[in-house]
């Protein structure tokens, strides 16, 4: 008697499967993809560019690391400018050094930037409450709470953009605003989430504007396209002064900009230190600054300084009015 199983392998129910829900990701249509590719431009062969590398996002650690590198570079530059003694009897030929005219022009721009920085920090008013300094916001510090809050958010954007620029140009950017002012503003902006009182907003709005100088070198594209011909390898060493108005980066409030100095020199030929640096071409700085501000208006309320700098790097030599060599 008794029952008998025909198999020793018992049937096992399959594990329950989680039903797939509808995807939340909405795919673009072909016409939408084509429109996106068109907006990204075409390559040298006229084909649509389908993949564009996303710009690097700077983290707080990246910014802190770049700022520390900039401070070390400035300390080394100060040490390099310290006077050195020359042993008696040493030949003048032994102490004569040569650099390219571009290197000397670049060094001259750095010296000028440091002089502007030293004068600006020397003229800084005593550290008092920012609202007692006359108001960097041109009287807007007494506006409505909504207006003050808008100005405070503009200040936050300015500080963030300045931190990114310091990270991108650690050896080319020189702050004219005092470190104490920047520290105070950053702490006030960080405290806005906890203290958004009218007094805190008014203090941010009335603080002096942020100022800095930025130096850069732009190569003449004509020399690159010459194919080893007779064109000189001209390099424009440019020093820019910039200041953020209270409502920057809001549309209609472009940064204040001035081309402080320009030296256009040969980037390859060596020059002894005893010979002065002479510009080989003249550039219309006012016209170039006006064109750069037009570029800024086209990207605001996004940060505009890097866009202006990139545009200048491509178009600076179109503003050369005459060549002297």
CSV table of C-alpha atoms in Angstrom, one decimal, residues 72-277:
chain,number,residue,atom,x,y,z
A,72,UNK,CA,52.1,79.4,-3.3
A,73,UNK,CA,52.8,80.8,-6.8
A,74,UNK,CA,52.5,84.3,-5.5
A,75,UNK,CA,54.8,83.6,-2.6
A,76,UNK,CA,57.4,82.2,-5.0
A,77,UNK,CA,57.0,85.3,-7.3
A,78,UNK,CA,57.7,87.6,-4.3
A,79,UNK,CA,60.8,85.6,-3.5
A,80,UNK,CA,62.0,85.8,-7.1
A,81,UNK,CA,61.7,89.6,-7.1
A,82,UNK,CA,63.9,89.9,-4.0
A,83,UNK,CA,67.2,91.6,-4.7
A,84,UNK,CA,70.2,89.2,-5.1
A,85,UNK,CA,73.9,90.0,-4.6
A,86,UNK,CA,76.4,89.6,-7.4
A,87,UNK,CA,80.0,88.5,-6.5
A,88,UNK,CA,82.6,91.1,-7.1
A,89,UNK,CA,84.6,90.6,-10.3
A,90,UNK,CA,81.9,88.7,-12.1
A,91,UNK,CA,81.7,89.5,-15.8
A,92,UNK,CA,78.6,91.4,-17.0
A,93,UNK,CA,78.2,88.8,-19.8
A,94,UNK,CA,77.8,86.1,-17.1
A,95,UNK,CA,74.9,87.9,-15.5
A,96,UNK,CA,73.1,89.0,-18.7
A,97,UNK,CA,70.1,86.8,-19.3
A,98,UNK,CA,67.9,86.6,-22.4
A,99,UNK,CA,64.2,85.8,-22.7
A,100,UNK,CA,61.7,86.1,-25.5
A,101,UNK,CA,60.0,89.5,-25.9
A,102,UNK,CA,56.7,87.8,-25.1
A,103,UNK,CA,58.1,86.4,-21.8
A,104,UNK,CA,59.3,89.8,-20.8
A,105,UNK,CA,56.0,91.4,-21.8
A,106,UNK,CA,54.1,88.8,-19.8
A,107,UNK,CA,56.3,89.5,-16.8
A,108,UNK,CA,55.7,93.2,-17.2
A,109,UNK,CA,51.9,92.7,-17.1
A,110,UNK,CA,52.3,90.7,-13.9
A,111,UNK,CA,54.3,93.5,-12.3
A,112,UNK,CA,51.7,96.0,-13.3
A,113,UNK,CA,48.9,93.8,-11.9
A,114,UNK,CA,50.8,93.5,-8.6
A,115,UNK,CA,51.3,97.3,-8.5
A,116,UNK,CA,47.5,97.8,-9.0
A,117,UNK,CA,46.8,95.2,-6.3
A,118,UNK,CA,49.2,96.9,-3.8
A,119,UNK,CA,47.7,100.3,-4.5
A,120,UNK,CA,44.1,99.0,-4.1
A,121,UNK,CA,44.8,97.2,-0.8
A,122,UNK,CA,46.7,100.2,0.5
A,123,UNK,CA,43.6,102.5,-0.2
A,124,UNK,CA,41.1,100.1,1.5
A,125,UNK,CA,39.0,101.9,4.1
A,126,UNK,CA,39.3,100.8,7.7
A,127,UNK,CA,37.3,97.7,8.4
A,128,UNK,CA,33.9,99.0,9.7
A,129,UNK,CA,30.4,98.0,9.0
A,130,UNK,CA,29.9,97.9,5.3
A,131,UNK,CA,26.7,100.0,5.5
A,132,UNK,CA,28.8,102.9,6.9
A,133,UNK,CA,31.1,103.0,3.9
A,134,UNK,CA,28.8,104.9,1.6
A,135,UNK,CA,27.2,101.8,0.1
A,136,UNK,CA,28.7,99.8,-2.7
A,137,UNK,CA,25.2,99.3,-4.0
A,138,UNK,CA,24.8,103.0,-4.9
A,139,UNK,CA,22.0,103.6,-2.3
A,140,UNK,CA,20.1,100.4,-3.2
A,141,UNK,CA,20.8,99.2,0.3
A,142,UNK,CA,17.7,101.1,1.6
A,143,UNK,CA,15.3,99.5,-0.8
A,144,UNK,CA,12.5,97.0,-0.2
A,145,UNK,CA,13.2,93.6,1.3
A,146,UNK,CA,12.5,92.0,-2.1
A,147,UNK,CA,15.1,94.3,-3.7
A,148,UNK,CA,17.6,93.6,-1.0
A,149,UNK,CA,17.1,89.9,-1.3
A,150,UNK,CA,17.7,90.1,-5.1
A,151,UNK,CA,20.9,92.0,-4.5
A,152,UNK,CA,22.1,89.5,-1.9
A,153,UNK,CA,21.6,86.7,-4.4
A,154,UNK,CA,23.5,88.6,-7.0
A,155,UNK,CA,26.3,88.9,-4.5
A,156,UNK,CA,26.2,85.1,-3.9
A,157,UNK,CA,26.5,84.5,-7.7
A,158,UNK,CA,29.4,87.0,-7.9
A,159,UNK,CA,31.4,85.2,-5.1
A,160,UNK,CA,30.8,81.8,-6.7
A,161,UNK,CA,31.9,83.1,-10.2
A,162,UNK,CA,35.0,84.7,-8.7
A,163,UNK,CA,36.0,81.5,-6.8
A,164,UNK,CA,35.7,79.5,-10.1
A,165,UNK,CA,37.8,82.2,-12.0
A,166,UNK,CA,40.5,82.0,-9.2
A,167,UNK,CA,40.6,78.2,-9.7
A,168,UNK,CA,40.8,78.5,-13.5
A,169,UNK,CA,43.4,81.4,-13.6
A,170,UNK,CA,45.5,80.8,-10.4
A,171,UNK,CA,48.5,82.8,-11.7
A,172,UNK,CA,46.7,85.3,-13.9
A,173,UNK,CA,44.0,86.7,-11.6
A,174,UNK,CA,44.9,89.4,-9.0
A,175,UNK,CA,42.2,90.5,-6.6
A,176,UNK,CA,41.9,94.2,-5.9
A,177,UNK,CA,39.2,93.7,-3.3
A,178,UNK,CA,40.6,93.0,0.2
A,179,UNK,CA,40.8,89.5,1.6
A,180,UNK,CA,38.9,90.8,4.7
A,181,UNK,CA,36.0,92.0,2.5
A,182,UNK,CA,35.9,88.7,0.6
A,183,UNK,CA,35.9,86.7,3.9
A,184,UNK,CA,33.2,88.8,5.4
A,185,UNK,CA,31.0,88.6,2.3
A,186,UNK,CA,31.4,84.8,2.0
A,187,UNK,CA,30.5,84.3,5.7
A,188,UNK,CA,27.5,86.6,5.3
A,189,UNK,CA,26.3,84.7,2.2
A,190,UNK,CA,26.7,81.4,4.0
A,191,UNK,CA,24.6,82.7,6.9
A,192,UNK,CA,21.7,83.9,4.7
A,193,UNK,CA,20.0,80.6,5.2
A,194,UNK,CA,20.0,81.2,9.0
A,195,UNK,CA,19.8,85.0,9.0
A,196,UNK,CA,17.9,86.7,6.2
A,197,UNK,CA,16.9,89.7,8.2
A,198,UNK,CA,16.7,93.1,6.6
A,199,UNK,CA,19.9,94.2,8.3
A,200,UNK,CA,21.8,91.2,7.0
A,201,UNK,CA,20.5,91.8,3.5
A,202,UNK,CA,21.2,95.5,3.6
A,203,UNK,CA,24.8,94.8,4.7
A,204,UNK,CA,25.4,92.6,1.8
A,205,UNK,CA,23.8,95.0,-0.7
A,206,UNK,CA,25.8,98.0,0.6
A,207,UNK,CA,29.2,96.3,0.6
A,208,UNK,CA,31.8,97.6,-1.9
A,209,UNK,CA,31.9,96.0,-5.3
A,210,UNK,CA,34.3,93.2,-6.2
A,211,UNK,CA,37.2,94.1,-8.3
A,212,UNK,CA,40.1,92.2,-9.9
A,213,UNK,CA,42.5,92.3,-12.8
A,214,UNK,CA,43.1,89.4,-15.2
A,215,UNK,CA,46.1,89.0,-17.5
A,216,UNK,CA,46.2,86.8,-20.6
A,217,UNK,CA,48.2,86.1,-23.7
A,218,UNK,CA,46.7,85.8,-27.1
A,219,UNK,CA,48.5,84.4,-30.2
A,220,UNK,CA,48.0,85.9,-33.6
A,221,UNK,CA,46.1,83.3,-35.7
A,222,UNK,CA,47.7,84.7,-38.9
A,223,UNK,CA,51.1,83.3,-37.8
A,224,UNK,CA,49.5,79.9,-37.2
A,225,UNK,CA,48.0,79.9,-40.7
A,226,UNK,CA,51.2,81.1,-42.3
A,227,UNK,CA,52.8,77.7,-42.5
A,228,UNK,CA,56.3,78.7,-41.6
A,229,UNK,CA,56.3,81.8,-43.8
A,230,UNK,CA,57.6,85.3,-43.0
A,231,UNK,CA,54.9,86.2,-40.5
A,232,UNK,CA,56.1,87.0,-37.0
A,233,UNK,CA,54.7,84.9,-34.2
A,234,UNK,CA,53.0,87.8,-32.5
A,235,UNK,CA,51.6,87.4,-29.0
A,236,UNK,CA,49.4,90.0,-27.4
A,237,UNK,CA,49.9,90.3,-23.6
A,238,UNK,CA,46.7,91.9,-22.3
A,239,UNK,CA,45.7,93.1,-18.8
A,240,UNK,CA,42.0,93.6,-18.0
A,241,UNK,CA,40.4,95.4,-15.1
A,242,UNK,CA,36.9,94.2,-14.1
A,243,UNK,CA,34.4,95.1,-11.5
A,244,UNK,CA,31.0,93.5,-10.7
A,245,UNK,CA,28.1,96.1,-10.4
A,246,UNK,CA,25.5,95.4,-7.6
A,247,UNK,CA,23.0,93.6,-9.9
A,248,UNK,CA,25.5,91.6,-11.9
A,249,UNK,CA,24.9,88.9,-13.4
A,250,UNK,CA,21.3,90.0,-14.0
A,251,UNK,CA,20.5,91.1,-17.6
A,252,UNK,CA,21.3,94.7,-18.1
A,253,UNK,CA,24.1,94.8,-15.5
A,254,UNK,CA,27.2,93.8,-17.4
A,255,UNK,CA,30.5,93.8,-15.6
A,256,UNK,CA,32.5,97.0,-15.8
A,257,UNK,CA,35.6,96.4,-18.0
A,258,UNK,CA,38.7,98.3,-19.1
A,259,UNK,CA,41.7,97.2,-21.1
A,260,UNK,CA,44.5,98.5,-18.8
A,261,UNK,CA,47.5,97.7,-21.0
A,262,UNK,CA,48.5,95.8,-24.2
A,263,UNK,CA,51.9,94.8,-25.4
A,264,UNK,CA,52.2,92.9,-28.7
A,265,UNK,CA,55.6,91.2,-29.1
A,266,UNK,CA,57.4,88.5,-30.9
A,267,UNK,CA,56.8,85.1,-29.2
A,268,UNK,CA,60.0,83.4,-30.4
A,269,UNK,CA,63.0,85.8,-30.7
A,270,UNK,CA,65.2,86.2,-27.7
A,271,UNK,CA,66.0,89.6,-26.2
A,272,UNK,CA,68.6,90.6,-23.6
A,273,UNK,CA,67.3,92.1,-20.4
A,274,UNK,CA,69.1,95.3,-21.1
A,275,UNK,CA,66.8,96.0,-24.1
A,276,UNK,CA,63.4,97.6,-23.5
A,277,UNK,CA,60.2,95.8,-24.5
